[in-house]
Amino acid sequence: MNSESLLAQFDALLPLAAAWATEQEQKILRDGVSLSAGEIADACAIGVQGPDRIRLLQVETIPRPSQPQLKAACDAIDFLTPATRGLTLGHGIFIRSDCWRDRLLIVHELAHSAQYERLGGILPFLRRYLFECLTVGYSTAPLELEAIAVTARVCAE
């Protein structure tokens, strides 16, 4: 697939991804739990603007979109695999049950919440984050590397 058609496909799927993410965030905000005092302190150290708005939702597996095009896109960039331990969608964070209250994971996901806030919400975040995953790969995506660095800094303090 050439880069023009890849970008066109990305642009077409982005609104679907944002709609799915928004729906999932609402579920987490409705059903999730507030951060503990220690997690709020970590969120503040990271620079999260609304730590009181963050909710964590324990799940057996991190959900994936059921829409076939989004499922295929996740597969294409190896995103949301069975190995995924956490997923941040705005102020909502899914945490896999076997990782519940894992500080390193939660700090990492809180770093993504701060990125959502800084970038202006779900659509602008996904536009940048997914584009980075598509073009340079998840493990070298700048927003992912930033979250890793923030986690190392906050957890070393």
Tab-separated table of N, CA and C in Angstrom:
chain	number	residue	atom	x	y	z
A	1	MET	N	0.857	-1.175	0.000
A	1	MET	CA	0.000	0.000	0.000
A	1	MET	C	0.898	1.231	0.000
A	2	ASN	N	0.616	2.199	-0.882
A	2	ASN	CA	1.449	3.393	-0.920
A	2	ASN	C	1.090	4.325	0.232
A	3	SER	N	1.964	5.298	0.477
A	3	SER	CA	1.779	6.162	1.642
A	3	SER	C	0.522	7.025	1.533
A	4	GLU	N	0.143	7.420	0.317
A	4	GLU	CA	-1.078	8.230	0.150
A	4	GLU	C	-2.319	7.444	0.542
A	5	SER	N	-2.412	6.193	0.095
A	5	SER	CA	-3.600	5.408	0.434
A	5	SER	C	-3.581	5.022	1.914
A	6	LEU	N	-2.394	4.827	2.477
A	6	LEU	CA	-2.282	4.540	3.902
A	6	LEU	C	-2.777	5.733	4.722
A	7	LEU	N	-2.384	6.939	4.337
A	7	LEU	CA	-2.836	8.146	5.034
A	7	LEU	C	-4.337	8.357	4.862
A	8	ALA	N	-4.855	8.067	3.679
A	8	ALA	CA	-6.297	8.201	3.454
A	8	ALA	C	-7.064	7.219	4.336
A	9	GLN	N	-6.559	6.000	4.442
A	9	GLN	CA	-7.197	4.993	5.290
A	9	GLN	C	-7.120	5.427	6.763
A	10	PHE	N	-5.975	5.962	7.174
A	10	PHE	CA	-5.805	6.455	8.539
A	10	PHE	C	-6.827	7.554	8.834
A	11	ASP	N	-6.943	8.516	7.915
A	11	ASP	CA	-7.885	9.622	8.097
A	11	ASP	C	-9.337	9.134	8.163
A	12	ALA	N	-9.646	8.084	7.412
A	12	ALA	CA	-11.010	7.547	7.406
A	12	ALA	C	-11.321	6.800	8.707
A	13	LEU	N	-10.330	6.116	9.264
A	13	LEU	CA	-10.558	5.326	10.465
A	13	LEU	C	-10.470	6.140	11.752
A	14	LEU	N	-9.783	7.271	11.709
A	14	LEU	CA	-9.576	8.060	12.923
A	14	LEU	C	-10.883	8.451	13.625
A	15	PRO	N	-11.902	8.944	12.902
A	15	PRO	CA	-13.158	9.270	13.597
A	15	PRO	C	-13.821	8.046	14.245
A	16	LEU	N	-13.705	6.880	13.597
A	16	LEU	CA	-14.253	5.653	14.188
A	16	LEU	C	-13.506	5.291	15.466
A	17	ALA	N	-12.178	5.425	15.428
A	17	ALA	CA	-11.359	5.134	16.607
A	17	ALA	C	-11.688	6.097	17.741
A	18	ALA	N	-11.857	7.370	17.416
A	18	ALA	CA	-12.180	8.371	18.435
A	18	ALA	C	-13.558	8.106	19.042
A	19	ALA	N	-14.510	7.701	18.221
A	19	ALA	CA	-15.850	7.392	18.732
A	19	ALA	C	-15.798	6.188	19.671
A	20	TRP	N	-15.056	5.155	19.283
A	20	TRP	CA	-14.898	3.973	20.134
A	20	TRP	C	-14.226	4.369	21.445
A	21	ALA	N	-13.150	5.151	21.368
A	21	ALA	CA	-12.409	5.564	22.565
A	21	ALA	C	-13.289	6.396	23.494
A	22	THR	N	-14.083	7.283	22.941
A	22	THR	CA	-14.971	8.124	23.743
A	22	THR	C	-16.013	7.266	24.463
A	23	GLU	N	-16.561	6.297	23.754
A	23	GLU	CA	-17.544	5.383	24.346
A	23	GLU	C	-16.920	4.582	25.489
A	24	GLN	N	-15.698	4.103	25.272
A	24	GLN	CA	-15.014	3.331	26.306
A	24	GLN	C	-14.651	4.210	27.506
A	25	GLU	N	-14.225	5.455	27.241
A	25	GLU	CA	-13.909	6.367	28.334
A	25	GLU	C	-15.147	6.584	29.208
A	26	GLN	N	-16.304	6.780	28.577
A	26	GLN	CA	-17.537	6.991	29.338
A	26	GLN	C	-17.851	5.791	30.222
A	27	LYS	N	-17.624	4.594	29.713
A	27	LYS	CA	-17.845	3.377	30.500
A	27	LYS	C	-16.918	3.363	31.714
A	28	ILE	N	-15.643	3.693	31.506
A	28	ILE	CA	-14.681	3.688	32.618
A	28	ILE	C	-15.057	4.755	33.647
A	29	LEU	N	-15.413	5.947	33.177
A	29	LEU	CA	-15.772	7.029	34.096
A	29	LEU	C	-17.021	6.661	34.912
A	30	ARG	N	-17.928	5.924	34.296
A	30	ARG	CA	-19.160	5.514	34.968
A	30	ARG	C	-18.908	4.377	35.969
A	31	ASP	N	-18.111	3.385	35.565
A	31	ASP	CA	-17.963	2.161	36.352
A	31	ASP	C	-16.663	2.045	37.128
A	32	GLY	N	-15.704	2.926	36.850
A	32	GLY	CA	-14.385	2.818	37.455
A	32	GLY	C	-14.304	3.405	38.849
A	33	VAL	N	-13.120	3.282	39.433
A	33	VAL	CA	-12.860	3.793	40.783
A	33	VAL	C	-11.868	4.949	40.711
A	34	SER	N	-11.944	5.808	41.719
A	34	SER	CA	-11.031	6.945	41.821
A	34	SER	C	-9.617	6.467	42.134
A	35	LEU	N	-8.656	7.341	41.895
A	35	LEU	CA	-7.268	7.062	42.245
A	35	LEU	C	-7.109	7.058	43.763
A	36	SER	N	-6.169	6.259	44.242
A	36	SER	CA	-5.817	6.280	45.667
A	36	SER	C	-5.023	7.560	45.937
A	37	ALA	N	-4.779	7.844	47.206
A	37	ALA	CA	-4.006	9.043	47.572
A	37	ALA	C	-2.613	9.013	46.935
A	38	GLY	N	-1.969	7.863	46.949
A	38	GLY	CA	-0.642	7.737	46.341
A	38	GLY	C	-0.689	7.938	44.832
A	39	GLU	N	-1.727	7.411	44.199
A	39	GLU	CA	-1.875	7.574	42.749
A	39	GLU	C	-2.174	9.026	42.395
A	40	ILE	N	-2.935	9.725	43.248
A	40	ILE	CA	-3.182	11.152	43.018
A	40	ILE	C	-1.874	11.926	43.127
A	41	ALA	N	-1.042	11.575	44.108
A	41	ALA	CA	0.267	12.230	44.247
A	41	ALA	C	1.114	11.988	42.996
A	42	ASP	N	1.100	10.768	42.482
A	42	ASP	CA	1.841	10.469	41.245
A	42	ASP	C	1.284	11.279	40.081
A	43	ALA	N	-0.041	11.341	39.968
A	43	ALA	CA	-0.668	12.095	38.879
A	43	ALA	C	-0.251	13.567	38.942
A	44	CYS	N	-0.214	14.125	40.144
A	44	CYS	CA	0.206	15.523	40.304
A	44	CYS	C	1.675	15.692	39.921
A	45	ALA	N	2.516	14.734	40.302
A	45	ALA	CA	3.942	14.798	39.949
A	45	ALA	C	4.141	14.733	38.434
A	46	ILE	N	3.260	14.023	37.760
A	46	ILE	CA	3.330	13.899	36.299
A	46	ILE	C	2.849	15.177	35.624
A	47	GLY	N	1.912	15.866	36.271
A	47	GLY	CA	1.341	17.064	35.674
A	47	GLY	C	-0.071	16.886	35.161
A	48	VAL	N	-0.746	15.812	35.596
A	48	VAL	CA	-2.155	15.623	35.228
A	48	VAL	C	-2.936	16.791	35.816
A	49	GLN	N	-3.730	17.449	34.983
A	49	GLN	CA	-4.491	18.622	35.418
A	49	GLN	C	-5.719	18.261	36.236
A	50	GLY	N	-6.304	17.105	35.968
A	50	GLY	CA	-7.523	16.711	36.670
A	50	GLY	C	-7.423	15.342	37.304
A	51	PRO	N	-6.516	15.128	38.270
A	51	PRO	CA	-6.376	13.782	38.844
A	51	PRO	C	-7.652	13.267	39.502
A	52	ASP	N	-8.494	14.174	39.994
A	52	ASP	CA	-9.757	13.772	40.613
A	52	ASP	C	-10.758	13.257	39.583
A	53	ARG	N	-10.513	13.542	38.308
A	53	ARG	CA	-11.412	13.083	37.235
A	53	ARG	C	-11.018	11.706	36.701
A	54	ILE	N	-9.807	11.250	37.008
A	54	ILE	CA	-9.313	9.964	36.504
A	54	ILE	C	-10.055	8.823	37.195
A	55	ARG	N	-10.400	7.816	36.417
A	55	ARG	CA	-10.995	6.593	36.959
A	55	ARG	C	-10.240	5.396	36.394
A	56	LEU	N	-10.108	4.363	37.228
A	56	LEU	CA	-9.490	3.093	36.831
A	56	LEU	C	-10.581	2.028	36.790
A	57	LEU	N	-10.536	1.200	35.753
A	57	LEU	CA	-11.504	0.110	35.659
A	57	LEU	C	-10.752	-1.200	35.459
A	58	GLN	N	-10.973	-2.119	36.392
A	58	GLN	CA	-10.344	-3.432	36.334
A	58	GLN	C	-11.099	-4.308	35.348
A	59	VAL	N	-10.356	-4.917	34.410
A	59	VAL	CA	-10.957	-5.798	33.396
A	59	VAL	C	-10.103	-7.049	33.243
A	60	GLU	N	-10.729	-8.136	32.822
A	60	GLU	CA	-9.980	-9.379	32.591
A	60	GLU	C	-9.011	-9.228	31.416
A	61	THR	N	-9.496	-8.625	30.334
A	61	THR	CA	-8.654	-8.318	29.175
A	61	THR	C	-9.011	-6.921	28.699
A	62	ILE	N	-8.035	-6.244	28.143
A	62	ILE	CA	-8.267	-4.898	27.630
A	62	ILE	C	-9.169	-5.030	26.403
A	63	PRO	N	-10.279	-4.288	26.372
A	63	PRO	CA	-11.196	-4.424	25.236
A	63	PRO	C	-10.583	-3.943	23.920
A	64	ARG	N	-11.091	-4.532	22.862
A	64	ARG	CA	-10.715	-4.146	21.500
A	64	ARG	C	-11.978	-3.722	20.773
A	65	PRO	N	-11.834	-2.862	19.777
A	65	PRO	CA	-13.018	-2.489	18.994
A	65	PRO	C	-13.615	-3.719	18.310
A	66	SER	N	-14.931	-3.758	18.212
A	66	SER	CA	-15.587	-4.867	17.514
A	66	SER	C	-15.792	-4.541	16.039
A	67	GLN	N	-15.710	-3.263	15.694
A	67	GLN	CA	-15.889	-2.827	14.304
A	67	GLN	C	-14.770	-3.445	13.450
A	68	PRO	N	-15.100	-4.184	12.396
A	68	PRO	CA	-14.091	-4.929	11.629
A	68	PRO	C	-12.913	-4.087	11.113
A	69	GLN	N	-13.192	-2.874	10.632
A	69	GLN	CA	-12.095	-2.042	10.120
A	69	GLN	C	-11.134	-1.639	11.235
A	70	LEU	N	-11.672	-1.318	12.391
A	70	LEU	CA	-10.809	-0.937	13.519
A	70	LEU	C	-10.039	-2.138	14.048
A	71	LYS	N	-10.700	-3.293	14.090
A	71	LYS	CA	-10.022	-4.521	14.502
A	71	LYS	C	-8.834	-4.812	13.587
A	72	ALA	N	-9.062	-4.685	12.288
A	72	ALA	CA	-7.993	-4.927	11.302
A	72	ALA	C	-6.862	-3.923	11.474
A	73	ALA	N	-7.217	-2.672	11.752
A	73	ALA	CA	-6.193	-1.638	11.951
A	73	ALA	C	-5.368	-1.946	13.200
A	74	CYS	N	-6.013	-2.395	14.271
A	74	CYS	CA	-5.281	-2.781	15.489
A	74	CYS	C	-4.306	-3.915	15.182
A	75	ASP	N	-4.773	-4.893	14.430
A	75	ASP	CA	-3.912	-6.013	14.053
A	75	ASP	C	-2.729	-5.547	13.216
A	76	ALA	N	-2.985	-4.613	12.306
A	76	ALA	CA	-1.937	-4.147	11.389
A	76	ALA	C	-0.784	-3.469	12.116
A	77	ILE	N	-1.085	-2.791	13.230
A	77	ILE	CA	-0.004	-2.110	13.960
A	77	ILE	C	0.293	-2.804	15.294
A	78	ASP	N	-0.226	-4.028	15.463
A	78	ASP	CA	0.021	-4.828	16.664
A	78	ASP	C	-0.375	-4.060	17.921
A	79	PHE	N	-1.576	-3.485	17.896
A	79	PHE	CA	-2.080	-2.629	18.964
A	79	PHE	C	-3.256	-3.313	19.651
A	80	LEU	N	-3.314	-3.255	20.966
A	80	LEU	CA	-4.347	-3.903	21.767
A	80	LEU	C	-4.332	-5.418	21.573
A	81	THR	N	-3.203	-5.985	21.912
A	81	THR	CA	-3.026	-7.439	21.841
A	81	THR	C	-3.413	-8.053	23.184
A	82	PRO	N	-3.471	-9.375	23.265
A	82	PRO	CA	-3.753	-10.014	24.561
A	82	PRO	C	-2.713	-9.646	25.641
A	83	ALA	N	-1.532	-9.227	25.223
A	83	ALA	CA	-0.489	-8.850	26.186
A	83	ALA	C	-0.687	-7.442	26.762
A	84	THR	N	-1.588	-6.657	26.190
A	84	THR	CA	-1.806	-5.287	26.662
A	84	THR	C	-2.286	-5.312	28.106
A	85	ARG	N	-1.570	-4.558	28.963
A	85	ARG	CA	-1.858	-4.559	30.406
A	85	ARG	C	-2.726	-3.386	30.839
A	86	GLY	N	-2.660	-2.284	30.088
A	86	GLY	CA	-3.426	-1.098	30.433
A	86	GLY	C	-3.712	-0.291	29.185
A	87	LEU	N	-4.765	0.524	29.256
A	87	LEU	CA	-5.120	1.380	28.132
A	87	LEU	C	-5.768	2.640	28.687
A	88	THR	N	-5.225	3.784	28.286
A	88	THR	CA	-5.762	5.065	28.716
A	88	THR	C	-6.576	5.668	27.591
A	89	LEU	N	-7.767	6.113	27.944
A	89	LEU	CA	-8.658	6.792	27.007
A	89	LEU	C	-9.142	8.058	27.705
A	90	GLY	N	-8.429	9.150	27.497
A	90	GLY	CA	-8.742	10.405	28.174
A	90	GLY	C	-8.487	10.282	29.662
A	91	HIS	N	-9.546	10.421	30.452
A	91	HIS	CA	-9.419	10.306	31.906
A	91	HIS	C	-9.804	8.915	32.409
A	92	GLY	N	-10.078	8.009	31.492
A	92	GLY	CA	-10.420	6.639	31.858
A	92	GLY	C	-9.268	5.703	31.551
A	93	ILE	N	-8.980	4.805	32.499
A	93	ILE	CA	-7.872	3.868	32.327
A	93	ILE	C	-8.358	2.451	32.609
A	94	PHE	N	-8.237	1.586	31.600
A	94	PHE	CA	-8.464	0.156	31.797
A	94	PHE	C	-7.181	-0.438	32.369
A	95	ILE	N	-7.311	-1.272	33.395
A	95	ILE	CA	-6.180	-2.008	33.961
A	95	ILE	C	-6.559	-3.478	33.975
A	96	ARG	N	-5.701	-4.308	33.360
A	96	ARG	CA	-5.945	-5.747	33.369
A	96	ARG	C	-5.908	-6.236	34.824
A	97	SER	N	-6.808	-7.136	35.178
A	97	SER	CA	-6.988	-7.536	36.577
A	97	SER	C	-5.723	-8.096	37.224
A	98	ASP	N	-4.888	-8.787	36.470
A	98	ASP	CA	-3.667	-9.324	37.073
A	98	ASP	C	-2.595	-8.247	37.281
A	99	CYS	N	-2.886	-7.023	36.871
A	99	CYS	CA	-1.968	-5.897	37.052
A	99	CYS	C	-2.593	-4.805	37.921
A	100	TRP	N	-3.716	-5.097	38.526
A	100	TRP	CA	-4.478	-4.106	39.289
A	100	TRP	C	-3.594	-3.460	40.357
A	101	ARG	N	-3.594	-2.124	40.347
A	101	ARG	CA	-2.853	-1.285	41.297
A	101	ARG	C	-1.333	-1.423	41.169
A	102	ASP	N	-0.857	-1.901	40.027
A	102	ASP	CA	0.581	-1.946	39.734
A	102	ASP	C	1.061	-0.505	39.514
A	103	ARG	N	1.906	-0.010	40.411
A	103	ARG	CA	2.281	1.405	40.360
A	103	ARG	C	2.948	1.781	39.048
A	104	LEU	N	3.904	0.993	38.580
A	104	LEU	CA	4.602	1.339	37.330
A	104	LEU	C	3.625	1.466	36.168
A	105	LEU	N	2.693	0.528	36.077
A	105	LEU	CA	1.708	0.556	34.995
A	105	LEU	C	0.797	1.774	35.130
A	106	ILE	N	0.315	2.033	36.324
A	106	ILE	CA	-0.609	3.155	36.510
A	106	ILE	C	0.089	4.484	36.246
A	107	VAL	N	1.331	4.629	36.709
A	107	VAL	CA	2.063	5.867	36.424
A	107	VAL	C	2.230	6.042	34.919
A	108	HIS	N	2.549	4.961	34.218
A	108	HIS	CA	2.680	5.021	32.759
A	108	HIS	C	1.371	5.479	32.122
A	109	GLU	N	0.262	4.898	32.556
A	109	GLU	CA	-1.034	5.265	31.990
A	109	GLU	C	-1.421	6.696	32.375
A	110	LEU	N	-1.070	7.131	33.576
A	110	LEU	CA	-1.315	8.522	33.972
A	110	LEU	C	-0.526	9.496	33.098
A	111	ALA	N	0.660	9.094	32.684
A	111	ALA	CA	1.437	9.935	31.765
A	111	ALA	C	0.671	10.117	30.458
A	112	HIS	N	-0.006	9.065	30.001
A	112	HIS	CA	-0.838	9.201	28.803
A	112	HIS	C	-2.033	10.123	29.061
A	113	SER	N	-2.634	10.054	30.253
A	113	SER	CA	-3.731	10.983	30.570
A	113	SER	C	-3.254	12.428	30.483
A	114	ALA	N	-2.056	12.690	30.990
A	114	ALA	CA	-1.494	14.043	30.895
A	114	ALA	C	-1.302	14.446	29.433
A	115	GLN	N	-0.907	13.492	28.587
A	115	GLN	CA	-0.750	13.775	27.157
A	115	GLN	C	-2.102	14.102	26.520
A	116	TYR	N	-3.138	13.350	26.862
A	116	TYR	CA	-4.484	13.652	26.359
A	116	TYR	C	-4.853	15.081	26.709
A	117	GLU	N	-4.611	15.460	27.962
A	117	GLU	CA	-4.942	16.825	28.399
A	117	GLU	C	-4.130	17.853	27.610
A	118	ARG	N	-2.848	17.631	27.502
A	118	ARG	CA	-1.958	18.576	26.820
A	118	ARG	C	-2.308	18.733	25.340
A	119	LEU	N	-2.681	17.621	24.705
A	119	LEU	CA	-2.962	17.651	23.270
A	119	LEU	C	-4.399	18.062	22.947
A	120	GLY	N	-5.261	18.137	23.958
A	120	GLY	CA	-6.601	18.649	23.721
A	120	GLY	C	-7.706	17.625	23.626
A	121	GLY	N	-7.483	16.415	24.122
A	121	GLY	CA	-8.561	15.440	24.152
A	121	GLY	C	-8.307	14.208	23.307
A	122	ILE	N	-9.359	13.409	23.177
A	122	ILE	CA	-9.238	12.095	22.544
A	122	ILE	C	-8.840	12.176	21.076
A	123	LEU	N	-9.548	12.954	20.279
A	123	LEU	CA	-9.232	12.988	18.841
A	123	LEU	C	-7.816	13.493	18.566
A	124	PRO	N	-7.392	14.625	19.131
A	124	PRO	CA	-6.022	15.077	18.847
A	124	PRO	C	-4.957	14.097	19.356
A	125	PHE	N	-5.210	13.486	20.528
A	125	PHE	CA	-4.248	12.510	21.036
A	125	PHE	C	-4.151	11.319	20.096
A	126	LEU	N	-5.305	10.739	19.750
A	126	LEU	CA	-5.281	9.561	18.878
A	126	LEU	C	-4.668	9.871	17.524
A	127	ARG	N	-4.956	11.053	16.993
A	127	ARG	CA	-4.370	11.435	15.701
A	127	ARG	C	-2.843	11.330	15.777
A	128	ARG	N	-2.273	11.868	16.824
A	128	ARG	CA	-0.805	11.858	16.940
A	128	ARG	C	-0.274	10.487	17.350
A	129	TYR	N	-0.857	9.902	18.395
A	129	TYR	CA	-0.343	8.644	18.938
A	129	TYR	C	-0.429	7.510	17.914
A	130	LEU	N	-1.587	7.351	17.307
A	130	LEU	CA	-1.754	6.264	16.339
A	130	LEU	C	-0.921	6.491	15.081
A	131	PHE	N	-0.772	7.760	14.678
A	131	PHE	CA	0.086	8.057	13.532
A	131	PHE	C	1.529	7.671	13.846
A	132	GLU	N	1.964	7.969	15.063
A	132	GLU	CA	3.322	7.579	15.461
A	132	GLU	C	3.477	6.056	15.449
A	133	CYS	N	2.495	5.348	15.997
A	133	CYS	CA	2.552	3.879	16.000
A	133	CYS	C	2.576	3.326	14.590
A	134	LEU	N	1.817	3.947	13.701
A	134	LEU	CA	1.744	3.501	12.315
A	134	LEU	C	3.045	3.763	11.572
A	135	THR	N	3.651	4.916	11.812
A	135	THR	CA	4.810	5.317	11.009
A	135	THR	C	6.152	4.876	11.593
A	136	VAL	N	6.309	4.925	12.922
A	136	VAL	CA	7.610	4.549	13.500
A	136	VAL	C	7.527	3.324	14.394
A	137	GLY	N	6.297	2.887	14.688
A	137	GLY	CA	6.116	1.706	15.533
A	137	GLY	C	5.854	2.065	16.978
A	138	TYR	N	5.097	1.219	17.636
A	138	TYR	CA	4.711	1.443	19.027
A	138	TYR	C	5.924	1.660	19.931
A	139	SER	N	6.919	0.796	19.821
A	139	SER	CA	8.044	0.837	20.762
A	139	SER	C	8.938	2.058	20.590
A	140	THR	N	8.834	2.749	19.459
A	140	THR	CA	9.647	3.958	19.255
A	140	THR	C	8.793	5.204	19.038
A	141	ALA	N	7.494	5.089	19.281
A	141	ALA	CA	6.601	6.244	19.149
A	141	ALA	C	6.970	7.285	20.212
A	142	PRO	N	7.184	8.540	19.819
A	142	PRO	CA	7.597	9.571	20.786
A	142	PRO	C	6.682	9.709	22.008
A	143	LEU	N	5.361	9.636	21.837
A	143	LEU	CA	4.479	9.744	23.002
A	143	LEU	C	4.650	8.543	23.932
A	144	GLU	N	4.907	7.380	23.377
A	144	GLU	CA	5.141	6.186	24.195
A	144	GLU	C	6.479	6.308	24.934
A	145	LEU	N	7.503	6.771	24.229
A	145	LEU	CA	8.808	6.960	24.870
A	145	LEU	C	8.729	8.008	25.976
A	146	GLU	N	7.944	9.054	25.759
A	146	GLU	CA	7.749	10.073	26.793
A	146	GLU	C	7.102	9.461	28.034
A	147	ALA	N	6.076	8.633	27.847
A	147	ALA	CA	5.408	7.992	28.982
A	147	ALA	C	6.367	7.074	29.738
A	148	ILE	N	7.230	6.393	29.017
A	148	ILE	CA	8.231	5.526	29.648
A	148	ILE	C	9.207	6.361	30.477
A	149	ALA	N	9.656	7.473	29.922
A	149	ALA	CA	10.595	8.351	30.631
A	149	ALA	C	9.942	8.968	31.872
A	150	VAL	N	8.697	9.402	31.746
A	150	VAL	CA	7.974	9.982	32.885
A	150	VAL	C	7.821	8.936	33.989
A	151	THR	N	7.500	7.722	33.613
A	151	THR	CA	7.351	6.636	34.592
A	151	THR	C	8.657	6.411	35.340
A	152	ALA	N	9.754	6.364	34.607
A	152	ALA	CA	11.056	6.167	35.240
A	152	ALA	C	11.374	7.297	36.211
A	153	ARG	N	11.080	8.524	35.803
A	153	ARG	CA	11.361	9.696	36.652
A	153	ARG	C	10.506	9.671	37.920
A	154	VAL	N	9.198	9.508	37.764
A	154	VAL	CA	8.287	9.572	38.901
A	154	VAL	C	8.510	8.406	39.866
A	155	CYS	N	8.748	7.229	39.341
A	155	CYS	CA	8.918	6.057	40.206
A	155	CYS	C	10.295	6.004	40.864
A	156	ALA	N	11.227	6.814	40.385
A	156	ALA	CA	12.559	6.887	40.999
A	156	ALA	C	12.599	7.891	42.140
A	157	GLU	N	11.595	8.768	42.188
A	157	GLU	CA	11.570	9.836	43.206
A	157	GLU	C	11.184	9.304	44.559
